[in-house]
Structures are given as structure tokens and as C-alpha cells.
JSON list of C-alpha atoms and ligand atoms in Angstrom, two decimals:
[
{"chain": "A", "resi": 1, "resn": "UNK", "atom": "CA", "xyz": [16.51, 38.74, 21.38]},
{"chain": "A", "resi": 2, "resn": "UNK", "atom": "CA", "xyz": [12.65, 39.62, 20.39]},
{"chain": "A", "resi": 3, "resn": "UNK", "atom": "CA", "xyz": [12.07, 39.31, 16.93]},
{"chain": "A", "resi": 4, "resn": "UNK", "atom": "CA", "xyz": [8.16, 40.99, 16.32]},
{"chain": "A", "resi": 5, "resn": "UNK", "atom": "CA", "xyz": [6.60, 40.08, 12.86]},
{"chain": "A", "resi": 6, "resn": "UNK", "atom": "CA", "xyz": [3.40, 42.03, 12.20]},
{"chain": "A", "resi": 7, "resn": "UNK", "atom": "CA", "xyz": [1.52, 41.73, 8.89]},
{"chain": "A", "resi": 8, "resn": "UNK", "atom": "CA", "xyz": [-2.55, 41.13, 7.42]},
{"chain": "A", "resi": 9, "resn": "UNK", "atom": "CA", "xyz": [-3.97, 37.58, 7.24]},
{"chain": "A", "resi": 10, "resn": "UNK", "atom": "CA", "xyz": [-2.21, 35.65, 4.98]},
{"chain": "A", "resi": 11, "resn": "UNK", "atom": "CA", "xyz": [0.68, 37.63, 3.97]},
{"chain": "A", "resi": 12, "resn": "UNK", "atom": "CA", "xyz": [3.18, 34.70, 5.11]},
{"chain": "A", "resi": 13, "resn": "UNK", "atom": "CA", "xyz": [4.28, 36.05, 8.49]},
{"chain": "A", "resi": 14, "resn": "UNK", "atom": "CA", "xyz": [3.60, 32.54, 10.38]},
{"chain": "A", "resi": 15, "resn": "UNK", "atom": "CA", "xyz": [5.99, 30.28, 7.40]},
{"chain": "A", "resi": 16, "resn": "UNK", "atom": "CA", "xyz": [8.57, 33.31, 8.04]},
{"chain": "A", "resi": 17, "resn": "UNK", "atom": "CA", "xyz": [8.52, 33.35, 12.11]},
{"chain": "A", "resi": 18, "resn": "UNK", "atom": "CA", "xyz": [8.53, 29.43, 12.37]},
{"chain": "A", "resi": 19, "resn": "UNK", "atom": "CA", "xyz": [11.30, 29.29, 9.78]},
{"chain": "A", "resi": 20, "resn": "UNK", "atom": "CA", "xyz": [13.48, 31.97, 11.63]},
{"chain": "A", "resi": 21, "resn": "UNK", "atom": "CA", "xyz": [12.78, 30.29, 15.40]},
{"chain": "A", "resi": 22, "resn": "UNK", "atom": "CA", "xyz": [13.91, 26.84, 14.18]},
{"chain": "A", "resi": 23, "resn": "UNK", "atom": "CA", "xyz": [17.19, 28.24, 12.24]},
{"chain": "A", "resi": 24, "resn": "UNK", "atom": "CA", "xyz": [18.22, 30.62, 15.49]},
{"chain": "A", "resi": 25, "resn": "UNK", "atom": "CA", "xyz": [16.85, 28.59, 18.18]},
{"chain": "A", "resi": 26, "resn": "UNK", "atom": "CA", "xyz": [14.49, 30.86, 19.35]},
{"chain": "A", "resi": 27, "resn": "UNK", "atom": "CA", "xyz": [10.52, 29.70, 20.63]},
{"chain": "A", "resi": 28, "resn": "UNK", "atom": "CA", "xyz": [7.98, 31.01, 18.53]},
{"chain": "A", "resi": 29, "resn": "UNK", "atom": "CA", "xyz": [4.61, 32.81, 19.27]},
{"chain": "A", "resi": 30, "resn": "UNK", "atom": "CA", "xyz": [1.51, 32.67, 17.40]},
{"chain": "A", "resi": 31, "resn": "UNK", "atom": "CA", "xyz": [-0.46, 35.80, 18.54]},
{"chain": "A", "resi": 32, "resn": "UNK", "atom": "CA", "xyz": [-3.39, 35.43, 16.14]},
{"chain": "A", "resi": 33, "resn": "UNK", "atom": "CA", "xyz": [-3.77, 31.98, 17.47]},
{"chain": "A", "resi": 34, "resn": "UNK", "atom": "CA", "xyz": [-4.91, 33.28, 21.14]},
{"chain": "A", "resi": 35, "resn": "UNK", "atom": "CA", "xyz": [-7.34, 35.56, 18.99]},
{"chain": "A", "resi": 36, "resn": "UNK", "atom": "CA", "xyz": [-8.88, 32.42, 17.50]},
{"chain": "A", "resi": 37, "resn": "UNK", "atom": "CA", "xyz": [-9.07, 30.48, 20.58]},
{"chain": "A", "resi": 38, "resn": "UNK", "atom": "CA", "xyz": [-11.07, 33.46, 22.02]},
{"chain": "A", "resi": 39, "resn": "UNK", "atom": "CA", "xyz": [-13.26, 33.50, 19.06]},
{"chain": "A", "resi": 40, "resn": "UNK", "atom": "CA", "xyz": [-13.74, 30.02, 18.55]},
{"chain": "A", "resi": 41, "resn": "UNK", "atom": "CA", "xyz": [-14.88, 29.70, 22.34]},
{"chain": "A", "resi": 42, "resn": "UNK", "atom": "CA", "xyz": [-17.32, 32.27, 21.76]},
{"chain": "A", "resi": 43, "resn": "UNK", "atom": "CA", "xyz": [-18.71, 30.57, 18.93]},
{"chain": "A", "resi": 44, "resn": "UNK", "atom": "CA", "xyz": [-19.06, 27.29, 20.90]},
{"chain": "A", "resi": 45, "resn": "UNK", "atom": "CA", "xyz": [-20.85, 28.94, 23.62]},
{"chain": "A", "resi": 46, "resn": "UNK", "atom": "CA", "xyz": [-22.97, 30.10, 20.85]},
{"chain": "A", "resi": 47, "resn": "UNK", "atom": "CA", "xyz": [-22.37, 33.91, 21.33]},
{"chain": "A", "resi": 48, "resn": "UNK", "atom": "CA", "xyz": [-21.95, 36.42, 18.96]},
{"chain": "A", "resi": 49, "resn": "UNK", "atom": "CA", "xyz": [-17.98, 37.40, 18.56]},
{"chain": "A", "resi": 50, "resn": "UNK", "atom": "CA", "xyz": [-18.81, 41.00, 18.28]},
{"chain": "A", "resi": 51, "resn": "UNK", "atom": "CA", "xyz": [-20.46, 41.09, 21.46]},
{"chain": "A", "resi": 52, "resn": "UNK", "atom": "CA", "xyz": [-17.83, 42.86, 23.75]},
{"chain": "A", "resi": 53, "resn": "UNK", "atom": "CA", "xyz": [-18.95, 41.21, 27.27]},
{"chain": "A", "resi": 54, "resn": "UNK", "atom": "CA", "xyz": [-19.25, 37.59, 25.51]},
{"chain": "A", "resi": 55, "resn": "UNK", "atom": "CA", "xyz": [-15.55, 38.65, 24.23]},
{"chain": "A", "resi": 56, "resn": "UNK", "atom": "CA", "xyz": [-13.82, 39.88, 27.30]},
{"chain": "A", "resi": 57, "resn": "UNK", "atom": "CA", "xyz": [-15.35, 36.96, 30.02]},
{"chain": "A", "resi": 58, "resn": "UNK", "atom": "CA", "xyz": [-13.91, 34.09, 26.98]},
{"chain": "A", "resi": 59, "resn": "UNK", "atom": "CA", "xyz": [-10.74, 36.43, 26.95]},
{"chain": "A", "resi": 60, "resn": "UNK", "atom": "CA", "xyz": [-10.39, 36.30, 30.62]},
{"chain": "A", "resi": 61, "resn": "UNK", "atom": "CA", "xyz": [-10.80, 32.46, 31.28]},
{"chain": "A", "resi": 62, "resn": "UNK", "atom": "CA", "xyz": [-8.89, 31.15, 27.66]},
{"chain": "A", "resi": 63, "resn": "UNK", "atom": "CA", "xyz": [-8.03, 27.82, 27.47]},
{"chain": "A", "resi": 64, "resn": "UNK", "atom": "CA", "xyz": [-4.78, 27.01, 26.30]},
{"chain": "A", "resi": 65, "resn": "UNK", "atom": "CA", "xyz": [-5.90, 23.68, 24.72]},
{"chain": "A", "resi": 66, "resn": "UNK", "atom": "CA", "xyz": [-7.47, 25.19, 22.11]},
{"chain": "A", "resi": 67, "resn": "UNK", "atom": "CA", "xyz": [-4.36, 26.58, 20.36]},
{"chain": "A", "resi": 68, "resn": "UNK", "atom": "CA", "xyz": [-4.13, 23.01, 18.84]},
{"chain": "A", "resi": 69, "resn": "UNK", "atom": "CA", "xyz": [-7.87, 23.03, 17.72]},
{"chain": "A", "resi": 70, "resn": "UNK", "atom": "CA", "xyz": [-8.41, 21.99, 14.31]},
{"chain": "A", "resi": 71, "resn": "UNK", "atom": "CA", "xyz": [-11.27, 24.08, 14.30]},
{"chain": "A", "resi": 72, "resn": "UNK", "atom": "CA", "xyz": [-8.86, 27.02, 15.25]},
{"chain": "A", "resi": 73, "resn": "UNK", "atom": "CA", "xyz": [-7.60, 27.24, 11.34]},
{"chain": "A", "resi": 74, "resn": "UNK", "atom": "CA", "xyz": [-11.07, 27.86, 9.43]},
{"chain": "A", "resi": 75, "resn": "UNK", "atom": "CA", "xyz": [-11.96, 31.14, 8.10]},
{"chain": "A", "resi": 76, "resn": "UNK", "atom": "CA", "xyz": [-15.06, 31.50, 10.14]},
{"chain": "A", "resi": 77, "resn": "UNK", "atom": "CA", "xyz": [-12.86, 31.08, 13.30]},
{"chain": "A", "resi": 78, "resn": "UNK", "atom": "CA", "xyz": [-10.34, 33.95, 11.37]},
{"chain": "A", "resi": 79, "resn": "UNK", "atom": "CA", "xyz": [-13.40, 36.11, 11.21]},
{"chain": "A", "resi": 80, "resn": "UNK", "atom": "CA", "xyz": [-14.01, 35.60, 15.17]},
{"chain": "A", "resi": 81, "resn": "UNK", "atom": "CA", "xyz": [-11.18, 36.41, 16.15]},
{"chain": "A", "resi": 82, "resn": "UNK", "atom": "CA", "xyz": [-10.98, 39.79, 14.37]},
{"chain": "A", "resi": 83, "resn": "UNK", "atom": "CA", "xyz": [-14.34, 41.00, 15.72]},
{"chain": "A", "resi": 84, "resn": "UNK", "atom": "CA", "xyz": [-13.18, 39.82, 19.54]},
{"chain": "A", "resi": 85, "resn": "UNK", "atom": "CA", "xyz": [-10.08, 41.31, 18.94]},
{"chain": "A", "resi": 86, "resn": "UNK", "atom": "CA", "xyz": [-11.24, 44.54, 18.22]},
{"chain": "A", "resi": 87, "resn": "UNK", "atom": "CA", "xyz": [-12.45, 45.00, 21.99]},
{"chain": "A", "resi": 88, "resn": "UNK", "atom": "CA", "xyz": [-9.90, 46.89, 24.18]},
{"chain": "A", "resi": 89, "resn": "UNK", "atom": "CA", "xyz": [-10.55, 44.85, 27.24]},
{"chain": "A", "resi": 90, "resn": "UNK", "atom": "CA", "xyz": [-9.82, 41.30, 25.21]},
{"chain": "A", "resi": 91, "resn": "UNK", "atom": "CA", "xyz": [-7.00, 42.86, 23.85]},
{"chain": "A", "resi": 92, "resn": "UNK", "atom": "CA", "xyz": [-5.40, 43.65, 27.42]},
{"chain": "A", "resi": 93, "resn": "UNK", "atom": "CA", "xyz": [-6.33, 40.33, 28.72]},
{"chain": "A", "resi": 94, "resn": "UNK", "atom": "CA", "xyz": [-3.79, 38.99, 26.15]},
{"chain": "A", "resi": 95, "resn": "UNK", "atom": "CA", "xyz": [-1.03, 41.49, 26.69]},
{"chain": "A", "resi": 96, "resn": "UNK", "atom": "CA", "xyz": [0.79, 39.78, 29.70]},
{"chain": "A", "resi": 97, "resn": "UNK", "atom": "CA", "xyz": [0.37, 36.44, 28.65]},
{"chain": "A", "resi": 98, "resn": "UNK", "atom": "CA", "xyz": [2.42, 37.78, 25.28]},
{"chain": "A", "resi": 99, "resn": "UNK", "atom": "CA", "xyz": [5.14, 40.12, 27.05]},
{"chain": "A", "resi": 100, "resn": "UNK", "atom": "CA", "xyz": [6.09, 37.48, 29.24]},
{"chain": "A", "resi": 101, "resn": "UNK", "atom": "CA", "xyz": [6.63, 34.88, 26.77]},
{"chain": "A", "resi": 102, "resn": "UNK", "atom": "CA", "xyz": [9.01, 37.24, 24.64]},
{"chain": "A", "resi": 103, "resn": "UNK", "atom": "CA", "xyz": [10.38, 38.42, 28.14]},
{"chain": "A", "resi": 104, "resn": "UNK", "atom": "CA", "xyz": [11.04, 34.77, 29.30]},
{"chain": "A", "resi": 105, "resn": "UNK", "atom": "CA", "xyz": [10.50, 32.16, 26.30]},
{"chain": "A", "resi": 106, "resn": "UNK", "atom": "CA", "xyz": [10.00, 28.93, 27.38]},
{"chain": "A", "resi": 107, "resn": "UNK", "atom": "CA", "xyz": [12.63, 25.96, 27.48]},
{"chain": "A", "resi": 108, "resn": "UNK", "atom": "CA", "xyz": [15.22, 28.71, 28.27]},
{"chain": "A", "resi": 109, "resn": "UNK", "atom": "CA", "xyz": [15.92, 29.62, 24.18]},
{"chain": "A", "resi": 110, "resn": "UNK", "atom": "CA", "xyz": [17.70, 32.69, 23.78]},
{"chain": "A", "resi": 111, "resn": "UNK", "atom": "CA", "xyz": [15.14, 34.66, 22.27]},
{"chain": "A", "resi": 112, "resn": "UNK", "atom": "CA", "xyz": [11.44, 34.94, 21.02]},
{"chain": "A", "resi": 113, "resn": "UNK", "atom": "CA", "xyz": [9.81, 35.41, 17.79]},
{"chain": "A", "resi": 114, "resn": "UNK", "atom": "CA", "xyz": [6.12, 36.85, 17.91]},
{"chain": "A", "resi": 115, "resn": "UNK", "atom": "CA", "xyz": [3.91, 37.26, 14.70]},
{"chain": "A", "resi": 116, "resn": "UNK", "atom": "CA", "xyz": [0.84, 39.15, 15.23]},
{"chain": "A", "resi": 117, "resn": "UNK", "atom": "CA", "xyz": [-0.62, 42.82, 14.18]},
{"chain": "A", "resi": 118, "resn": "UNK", "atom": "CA", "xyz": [0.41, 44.55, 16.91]},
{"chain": "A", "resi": 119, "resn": "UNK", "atom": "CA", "xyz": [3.83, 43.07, 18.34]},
{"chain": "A", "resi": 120, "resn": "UNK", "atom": "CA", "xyz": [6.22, 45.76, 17.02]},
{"chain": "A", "resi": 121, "resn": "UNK", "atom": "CA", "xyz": [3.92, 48.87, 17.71]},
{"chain": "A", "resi": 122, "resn": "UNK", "atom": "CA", "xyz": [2.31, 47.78, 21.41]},
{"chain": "A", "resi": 123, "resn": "UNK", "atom": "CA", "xyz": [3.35, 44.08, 22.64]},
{"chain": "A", "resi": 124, "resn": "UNK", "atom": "CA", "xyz": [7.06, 44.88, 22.31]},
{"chain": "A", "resi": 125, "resn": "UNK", "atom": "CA", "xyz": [7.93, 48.16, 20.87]},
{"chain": "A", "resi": 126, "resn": "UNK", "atom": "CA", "xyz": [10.95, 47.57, 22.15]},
{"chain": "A", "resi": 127, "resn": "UNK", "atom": "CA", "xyz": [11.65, 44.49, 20.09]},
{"chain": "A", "resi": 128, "resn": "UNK", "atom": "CA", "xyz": [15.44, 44.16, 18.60]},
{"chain": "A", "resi": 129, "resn": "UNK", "atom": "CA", "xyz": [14.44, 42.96, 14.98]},
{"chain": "A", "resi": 130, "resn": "UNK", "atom": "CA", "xyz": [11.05, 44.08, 13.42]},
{"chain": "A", "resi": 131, "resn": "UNK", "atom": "CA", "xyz": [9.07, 43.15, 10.21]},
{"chain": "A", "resi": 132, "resn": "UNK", "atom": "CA", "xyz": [6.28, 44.07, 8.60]},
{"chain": "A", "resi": 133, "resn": "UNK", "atom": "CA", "xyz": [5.56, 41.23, 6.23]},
{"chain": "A", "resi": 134, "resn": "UNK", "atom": "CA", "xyz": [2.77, 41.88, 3.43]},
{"chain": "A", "resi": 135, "resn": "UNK", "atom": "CA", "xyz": [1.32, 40.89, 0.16]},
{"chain": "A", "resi": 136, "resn": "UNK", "atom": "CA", "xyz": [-1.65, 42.22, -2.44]},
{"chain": "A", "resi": 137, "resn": "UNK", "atom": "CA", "xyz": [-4.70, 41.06, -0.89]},
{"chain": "A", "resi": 138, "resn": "UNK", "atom": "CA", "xyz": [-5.60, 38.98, -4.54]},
{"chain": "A", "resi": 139, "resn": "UNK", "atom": "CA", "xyz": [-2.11, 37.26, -3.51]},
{"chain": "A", "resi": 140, "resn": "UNK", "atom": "CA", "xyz": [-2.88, 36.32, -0.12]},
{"chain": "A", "resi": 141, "resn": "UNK", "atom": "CA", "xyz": [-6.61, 35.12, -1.29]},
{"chain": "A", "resi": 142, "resn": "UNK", "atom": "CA", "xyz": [-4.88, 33.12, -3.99]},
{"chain": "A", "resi": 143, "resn": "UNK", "atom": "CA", "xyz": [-2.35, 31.59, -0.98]},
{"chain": "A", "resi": 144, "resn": "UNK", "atom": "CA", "xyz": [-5.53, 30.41, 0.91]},
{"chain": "A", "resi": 145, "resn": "UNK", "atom": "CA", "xyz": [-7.58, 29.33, -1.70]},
{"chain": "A", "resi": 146, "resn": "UNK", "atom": "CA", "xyz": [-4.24, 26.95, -2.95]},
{"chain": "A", "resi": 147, "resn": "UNK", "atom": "CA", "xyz": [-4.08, 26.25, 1.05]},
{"chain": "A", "resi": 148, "resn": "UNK", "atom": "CA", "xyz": [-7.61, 25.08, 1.63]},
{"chain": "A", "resi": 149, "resn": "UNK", "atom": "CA", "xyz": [-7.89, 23.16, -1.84]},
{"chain": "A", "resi": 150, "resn": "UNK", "atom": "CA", "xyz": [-4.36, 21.43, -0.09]},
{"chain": "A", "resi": 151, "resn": "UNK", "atom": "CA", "xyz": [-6.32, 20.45, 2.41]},
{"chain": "A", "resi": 152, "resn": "UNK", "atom": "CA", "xyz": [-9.24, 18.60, 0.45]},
{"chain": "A", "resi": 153, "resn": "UNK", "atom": "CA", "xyz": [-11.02, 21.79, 1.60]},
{"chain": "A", "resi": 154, "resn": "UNK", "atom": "CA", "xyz": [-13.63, 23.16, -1.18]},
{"chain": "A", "resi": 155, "resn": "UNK", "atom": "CA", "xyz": [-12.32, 27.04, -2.00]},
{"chain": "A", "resi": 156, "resn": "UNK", "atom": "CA", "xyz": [-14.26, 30.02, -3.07]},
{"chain": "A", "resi": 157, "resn": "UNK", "atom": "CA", "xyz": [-11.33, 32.50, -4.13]},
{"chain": "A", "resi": 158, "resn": "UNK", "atom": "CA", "xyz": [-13.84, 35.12, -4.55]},
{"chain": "A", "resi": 159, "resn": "UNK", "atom": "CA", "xyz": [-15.20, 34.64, -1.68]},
{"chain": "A", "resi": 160, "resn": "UNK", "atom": "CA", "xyz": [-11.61, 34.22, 0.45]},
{"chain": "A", "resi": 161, "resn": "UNK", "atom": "CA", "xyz": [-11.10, 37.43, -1.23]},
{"chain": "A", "resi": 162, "resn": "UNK", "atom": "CA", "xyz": [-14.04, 39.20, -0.07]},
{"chain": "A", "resi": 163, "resn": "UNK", "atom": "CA", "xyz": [-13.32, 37.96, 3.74]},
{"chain": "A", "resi": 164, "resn": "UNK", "atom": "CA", "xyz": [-9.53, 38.84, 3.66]},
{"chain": "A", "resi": 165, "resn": "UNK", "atom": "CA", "xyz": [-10.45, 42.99, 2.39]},
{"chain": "A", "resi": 166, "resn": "UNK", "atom": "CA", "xyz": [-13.21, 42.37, 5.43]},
{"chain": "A", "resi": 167, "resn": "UNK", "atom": "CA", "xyz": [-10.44, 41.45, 8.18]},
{"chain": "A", "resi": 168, "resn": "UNK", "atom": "CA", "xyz": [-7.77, 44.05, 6.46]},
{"chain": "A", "resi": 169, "resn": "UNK", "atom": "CA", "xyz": [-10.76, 46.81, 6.80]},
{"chain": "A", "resi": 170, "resn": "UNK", "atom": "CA", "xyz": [-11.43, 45.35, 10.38]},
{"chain": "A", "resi": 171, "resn": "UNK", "atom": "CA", "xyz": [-7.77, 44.90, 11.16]},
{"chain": "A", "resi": 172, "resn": "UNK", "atom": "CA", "xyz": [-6.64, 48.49, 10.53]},
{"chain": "A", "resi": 173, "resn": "UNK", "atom": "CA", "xyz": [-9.60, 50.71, 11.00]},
{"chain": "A", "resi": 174, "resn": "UNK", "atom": "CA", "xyz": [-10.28, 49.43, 14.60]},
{"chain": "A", "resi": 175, "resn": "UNK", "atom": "CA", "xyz": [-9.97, 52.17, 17.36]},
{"chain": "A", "resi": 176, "resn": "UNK", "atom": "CA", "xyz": [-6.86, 49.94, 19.47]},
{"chain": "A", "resi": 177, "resn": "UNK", "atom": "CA", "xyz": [-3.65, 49.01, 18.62]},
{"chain": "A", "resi": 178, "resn": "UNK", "atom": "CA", "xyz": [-4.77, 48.40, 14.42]},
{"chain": "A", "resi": 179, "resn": "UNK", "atom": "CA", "xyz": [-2.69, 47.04, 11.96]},
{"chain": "A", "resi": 180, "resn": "UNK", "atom": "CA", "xyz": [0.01, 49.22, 11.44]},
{"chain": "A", "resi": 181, "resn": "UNK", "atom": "CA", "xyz": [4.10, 48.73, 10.28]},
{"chain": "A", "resi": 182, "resn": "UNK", "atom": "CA", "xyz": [5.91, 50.25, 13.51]},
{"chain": "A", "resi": 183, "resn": "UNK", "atom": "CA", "xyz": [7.96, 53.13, 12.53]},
{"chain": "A", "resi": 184, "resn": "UNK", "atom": "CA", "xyz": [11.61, 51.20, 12.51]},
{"chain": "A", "resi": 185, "resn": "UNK", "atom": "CA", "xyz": [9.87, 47.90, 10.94]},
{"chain": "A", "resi": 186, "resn": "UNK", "atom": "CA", "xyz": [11.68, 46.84, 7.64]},
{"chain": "A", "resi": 187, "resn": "UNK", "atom": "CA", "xyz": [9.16, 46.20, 5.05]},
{"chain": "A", "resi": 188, "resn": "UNK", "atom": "CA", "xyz": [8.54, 43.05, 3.48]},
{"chain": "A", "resi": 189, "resn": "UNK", "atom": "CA", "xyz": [6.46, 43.20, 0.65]},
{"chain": "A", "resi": 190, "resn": "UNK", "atom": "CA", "xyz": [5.78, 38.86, -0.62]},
{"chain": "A", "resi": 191, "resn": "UNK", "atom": "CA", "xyz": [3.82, 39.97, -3.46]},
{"chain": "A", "resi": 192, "resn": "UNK", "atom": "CA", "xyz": [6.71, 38.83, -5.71]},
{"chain": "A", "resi": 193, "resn": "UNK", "atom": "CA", "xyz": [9.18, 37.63, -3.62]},
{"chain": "A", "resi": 194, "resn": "UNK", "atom": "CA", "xyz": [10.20, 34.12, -2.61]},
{"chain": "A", "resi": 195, "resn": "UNK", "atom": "CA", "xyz": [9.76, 32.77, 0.98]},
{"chain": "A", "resi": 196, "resn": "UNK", "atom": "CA", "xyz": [13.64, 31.69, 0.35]},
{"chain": "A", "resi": 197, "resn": "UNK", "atom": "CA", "xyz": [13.80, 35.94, -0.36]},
{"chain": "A", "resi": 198, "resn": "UNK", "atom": "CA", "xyz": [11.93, 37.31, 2.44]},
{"chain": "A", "resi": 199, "resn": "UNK", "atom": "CA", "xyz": [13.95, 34.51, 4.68]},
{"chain": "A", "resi": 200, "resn": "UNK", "atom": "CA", "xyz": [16.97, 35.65, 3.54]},
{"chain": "A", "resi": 201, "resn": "UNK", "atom": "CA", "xyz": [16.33, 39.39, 4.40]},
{"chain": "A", "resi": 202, "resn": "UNK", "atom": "CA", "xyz": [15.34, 38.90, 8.18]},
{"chain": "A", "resi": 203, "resn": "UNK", "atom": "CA", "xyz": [17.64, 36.34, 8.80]},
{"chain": "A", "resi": 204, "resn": "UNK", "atom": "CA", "xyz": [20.30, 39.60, 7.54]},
{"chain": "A", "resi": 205, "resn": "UNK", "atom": "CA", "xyz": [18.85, 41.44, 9.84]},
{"chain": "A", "resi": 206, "resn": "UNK", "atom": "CA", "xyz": [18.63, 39.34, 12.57]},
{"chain": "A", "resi": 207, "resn": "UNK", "atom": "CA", "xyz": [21.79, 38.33, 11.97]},
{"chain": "A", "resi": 208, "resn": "UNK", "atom": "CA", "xyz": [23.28, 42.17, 12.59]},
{"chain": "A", "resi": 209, "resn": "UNK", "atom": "CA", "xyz": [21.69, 42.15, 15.87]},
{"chain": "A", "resi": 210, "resn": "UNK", "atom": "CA", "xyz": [23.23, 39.23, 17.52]},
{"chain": "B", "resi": 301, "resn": "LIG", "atom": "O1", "xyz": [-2.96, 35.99, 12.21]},
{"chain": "B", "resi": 301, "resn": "LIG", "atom": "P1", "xyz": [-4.35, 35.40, 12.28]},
{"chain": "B", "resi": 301, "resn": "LIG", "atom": "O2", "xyz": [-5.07, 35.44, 10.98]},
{"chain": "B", "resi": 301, "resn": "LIG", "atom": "O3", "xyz": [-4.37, 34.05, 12.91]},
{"chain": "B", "resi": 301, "resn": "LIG", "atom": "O4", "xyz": [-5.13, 36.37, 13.30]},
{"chain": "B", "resi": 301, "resn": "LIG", "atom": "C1", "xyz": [-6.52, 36.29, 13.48]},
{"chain": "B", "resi": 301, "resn": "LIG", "atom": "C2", "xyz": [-7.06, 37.65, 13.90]},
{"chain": "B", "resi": 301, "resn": "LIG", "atom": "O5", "xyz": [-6.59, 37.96, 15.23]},
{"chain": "B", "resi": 301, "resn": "LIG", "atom": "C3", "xyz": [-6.59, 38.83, 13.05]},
{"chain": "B", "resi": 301, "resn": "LIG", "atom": "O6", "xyz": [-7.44, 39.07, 11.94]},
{"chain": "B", "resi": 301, "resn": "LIG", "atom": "C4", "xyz": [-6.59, 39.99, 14.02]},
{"chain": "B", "resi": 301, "resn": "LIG", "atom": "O7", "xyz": [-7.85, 40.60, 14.07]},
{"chain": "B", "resi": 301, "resn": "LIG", "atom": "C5", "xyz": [-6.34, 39.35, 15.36]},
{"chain": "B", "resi": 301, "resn": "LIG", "atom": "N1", "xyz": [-4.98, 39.58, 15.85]},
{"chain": "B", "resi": 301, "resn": "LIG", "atom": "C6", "xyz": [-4.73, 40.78, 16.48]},
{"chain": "B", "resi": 301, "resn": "LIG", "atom": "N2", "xyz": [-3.51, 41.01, 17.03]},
{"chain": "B", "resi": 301, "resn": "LIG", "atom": "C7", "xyz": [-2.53, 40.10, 16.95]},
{"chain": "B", "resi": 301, "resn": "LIG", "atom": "C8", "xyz": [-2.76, 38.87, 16.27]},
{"chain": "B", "resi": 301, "resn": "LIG", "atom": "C9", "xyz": [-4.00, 38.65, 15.72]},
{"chain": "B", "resi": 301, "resn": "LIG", "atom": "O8", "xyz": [-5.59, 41.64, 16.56]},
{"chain": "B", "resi": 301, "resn": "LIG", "atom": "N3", "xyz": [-1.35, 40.35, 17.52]}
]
């Protein structure tokens, strides 16, 4: 069982895939978080994200390590990781490393949930449950700014704001595998809804598939 959960930054895809791995037992993939480890390395090395060469050689020798980087959360490292993963080569460094974890999830679990941007369209089109989790972007800039103040974290919402239409823009005008609901994703609009809601809805859906 592949469960693929696509949405923009901050739309509550990550709450949704963990919540649906623990309650079915499956293992759970952050794909944005191999993004940010590519970005953040980059910015340690003291390259420039964008730069496609600086992008691809981080890509090709990513440490693992830093998924569990503190550093890994911030917003600049967010920003990184949507300029390195708008280059093509980057992006197919990634690939197997994500097929063969929903192919083969670790610890032998019955199934794999992926949340990303491009897991129902190109990682695993052929995914059994998809979603396309989203939210106004004022909603998911008022979800970080109430994240980062949780944190102790000093929060701009206008600025937040103005960096989550910049990753949307960057997210979904980029030439490979942008942003996108795939064409048999159910929609998930959080604007309004619950996270008891949205949970609800997949978990029907997975549900019907087992
Ligand atoms: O989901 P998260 O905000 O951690 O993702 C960081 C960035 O990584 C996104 O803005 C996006 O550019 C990129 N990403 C991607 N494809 C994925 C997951 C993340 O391009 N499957």
C-alpha cells in the first residue's frame, strides 16, 4: 500500500501523513526533508542554492544525518531547498532513494506513506491512495507564524507570507515535475477544515483500498 500526499508548504500534509502511518502501521517519508538536507548542505559549504552544479554534486553525496538537523526546519533552509529542487539533475538523484522506500519500507510495514510535491504525479503515479492536501496561503502563513512563535521563535507573518507565495510561485512554475494535484488525487482543501476532518477523509479512503 503507497499512500502519496502532495500539497504547498504548510498546508498540513506532514501532521496528516505521520498521523495516517502511525494509525495503519505504515513507515512514513518526508520528501521535502531530503530537499532541505540538500539545501542546507549547500548553504554550509557556503554556495549559492540556485547554483545548479553546487546543487546536483550536494544532491549526489547527501548525508542522511542531516534529516534530524535542527537547522533543517528554518525558513531559510525551506527557501534552499526549493531553489535546489528546481534542478532536474537534483531532482533525479532523489528519485531512487524515494521509489525504493515506498517499494520496500523499512522494518517490513505493510505499506508507505510519502508527502512531497511530486509523489502522486512522478515518484509513484502508481500510488493506491492519493491526496492533494491544501490551504489559502494567508492560512498556511498564519500556521507558521503560530508554529515559530511555539517555538520561542520571533515571527514576521507578513513576511512568512511573502516567502510562502515565493515557494508556491517557485514550487509550481518550475520547468520539472511542479506542484501539481495528480489527476485521480482527492482534494483536500484545510482552509476550514479540522485536522480531525481531513484525517477522517483519507483514513475513508485508505480504508476502501485495503
Ligand atoms: O515540504 P517542505 O516544505 O519541507 O519542502 C521543501 C521544498 O522542497 C519545497 O518547497 C519544494 O521545493 C521541495 N520539494 C519538492 N518535491 C518534493 C518535496 C519537496 O520539490 N517531493
Amino acid at each position: 500500500m503507497i499512500i502519496a500526499i502532495d500539497g504547498p508548504a504548510a498546508a498540513g500534509k506532514g501532521t496528516l501523513a505521520r498521523r495516517l502511518a502511525h494509525d495503519f502501521g505504515f513507515a512514513y517519508l518526508d520528501t521535502g526533508a531530503l530537499y532541505r538536507a540538500v539545501g542546507l548542505s549547500v548553504l554550509r559549504a557556503g554556495g549559492d542554492p540556485a547554483d545548479a552544479a553546487a546543487a546536483t554534486e550536494a544532491s549526489a553525496r547527501l548525508d542522511l544525518a542531516l534529516m534530524d538537523d535542527p537547522e533543517l526546519r528554518t525558513e531559510a533552509t525551506g527557501g534552499a531547498a526549493s531553489k535546489v529542487a528546481a534542478v532536474p539533475a537534483v531532482r533525479a538523484n532523489l528519485l531512487a532513494f524515494q521509489r525504493n522506500f515506498a517499494k520496500n519500507p523499512p522494518d517490513g510495514k505493510p505499506g508507505a506513506v510519502l508527502d512531497g510535491r511530486d509523489i502522486g504525479t512522478v515518484v509513484c503515479p502508481d500510488a493506491d491512495v492519493k491526496l492533494f492536501v491544501t490551504a489559502s496561503p494567508e492560512e498556511r502563513a498564519r500556521r507558521r507564524t503560530l508554529e515559530m512563535e511555539g517555538r520561542g521563535e520571533a515571527a514576521d507573518f507578513e513576511a512568512i507570507l511573502k516567502d510562502v507565495k515565493a515557494r508556491d510561485d517557485r514550487d509550481m512554475n518550475r520547468a520539472d515535475a511542479p506542484l501539481r494535484p495528480a489527476e485521480d488525487a482527492l482534494l483536500l482543501d484545510t482552509t476550514n477544515l479540522a485536522i480531525d476532518a481531513v484525517f477522517l477523509r483519507a483514513a475513508e479512503q485508505v480504508k476502501a483500498r485495503l
